[in-house]
Coordinates of C-alpha atoms in Angstrom, one line a residue:
M69 CA 92.3 77.0 -13.2
K70 CA 90.0 78.1 -10.2
P71 CA 88.3 80.3 -13.0
F72 CA 87.5 77.2 -14.9
I73 CA 86.9 75.3 -12.1
M74 CA 84.5 77.4 -10.8
C75 CA 82.8 77.6 -14.4
I76 CA 81.9 74.1 -14.4
G77 CA 80.9 74.1 -10.9
I78 CA 78.0 76.9 -11.7
L79 CA 77.2 74.6 -15.2
I80 CA 76.3 71.6 -13.1
V81 CA 74.5 73.5 -10.4
A82 CA 72.4 75.5 -12.9
G83 CA 71.9 72.0 -15.0
C84 CA 70.7 70.2 -11.9
T85 CA 68.1 73.2 -11.5
T86 CA 66.2 72.9 -14.7
E87 CA 62.1 72.8 -14.3
S88 CA 61.2 70.4 -16.5
P89 CA 63.1 67.2 -17.0
V90 CA 65.1 67.0 -20.1
T91 CA 62.9 64.6 -22.3
H92 CA 63.6 64.9 -26.1
I93 CA 67.8 65.1 -25.8
I94 CA 68.0 62.1 -28.9
R95 CA 64.5 61.1 -30.7
D96 CA 63.9 58.7 -33.0
R97 CA 61.0 59.6 -35.0
E98 CA 60.6 56.3 -36.9
F99 CA 60.1 54.4 -33.6
S100 CA 58.3 57.3 -32.1
Q101 CA 55.5 56.8 -35.5
Y102 CA 56.1 53.1 -34.9
Q103 CA 54.1 53.3 -31.4
A104 CA 52.0 56.1 -32.0
T105 CA 50.6 53.9 -34.5
L106 CA 50.3 50.9 -32.7
D107 CA 48.4 52.5 -29.8
E108 CA 46.1 54.3 -32.0
L109 CA 45.4 50.3 -33.8
E110 CA 44.6 49.3 -29.9
S111 CA 42.6 52.2 -29.3
E112 CA 40.7 50.9 -32.2
Y113 CA 40.3 47.6 -31.3
L114 CA 39.7 48.8 -27.4
R115 CA 37.0 50.9 -28.5
K116 CA 35.6 47.8 -30.9
E117 CA 36.2 50.2 -33.8
I118 CA 38.2 47.0 -35.5
S119 CA 37.9 43.4 -34.7
Y120 CA 41.0 41.5 -33.1
A121 CA 41.8 39.7 -36.5
D122 CA 41.9 43.1 -37.7
Y123 CA 43.5 44.0 -35.0
L124 CA 46.2 41.8 -35.7
E125 CA 46.6 42.0 -38.9
K126 CA 46.9 45.6 -39.6
K127 CA 49.5 45.3 -36.1
K128 CA 51.5 42.8 -37.9
Y129 CA 51.9 45.2 -41.4
V130 CA 53.1 47.9 -39.1
E131 CA 55.9 45.8 -37.4
N132 CA 56.9 44.5 -40.7
N133 CA 57.3 48.0 -42.2
Y134 CA 58.8 49.6 -39.3
Q135 CA 61.4 46.2 -39.6
K136 CA 61.8 47.3 -43.4
Q137 CA 62.5 51.0 -41.9
V138 CA 65.3 49.5 -39.1
D139 CA 66.7 46.8 -42.0
T140 CA 67.5 49.9 -44.8
R141 CA 68.5 52.4 -42.1
R142 CA 71.2 49.7 -40.5
T143 CA 71.9 48.5 -44.6
T144 CA 72.8 52.2 -45.0
I145 CA 74.4 53.0 -42.0
Q146 CA 76.6 49.8 -42.7
D147 CA 77.7 50.6 -46.2
A148 CA 78.9 53.9 -45.5
S149 CA 80.9 53.0 -42.5
S150 CA 82.6 50.2 -44.9
I151 CA 82.8 53.5 -48.3
R152 CA 84.6 55.4 -45.2
L153 CA 86.8 52.7 -43.6
N154 CA 87.9 51.3 -46.9
T155 CA 88.7 55.2 -47.9
E156 CA 90.3 56.0 -44.9
L157 CA 92.8 52.9 -45.7
G158 CA 92.9 53.8 -49.0
Q159 CA 94.9 56.8 -48.6

């Protein structure tokens, strides 16, 4: 038991002494792309490359597209969960 506790203690100490913070444990690629696209649109507007009306129109398009992706993903997950549940209950 003592070696197990010692190993856990070493792992905790080693984990606390990492040089850089862990920032990418779980990353949602769709959200990252969505944020990058919105940031680029905002930069274009601030550099006066597009008008405010164009900015709002493109922003709305990007937001609607992202919402469709989220809805599709949610539906897929719910369908997979209900199929698995029905399969488990049917056995």
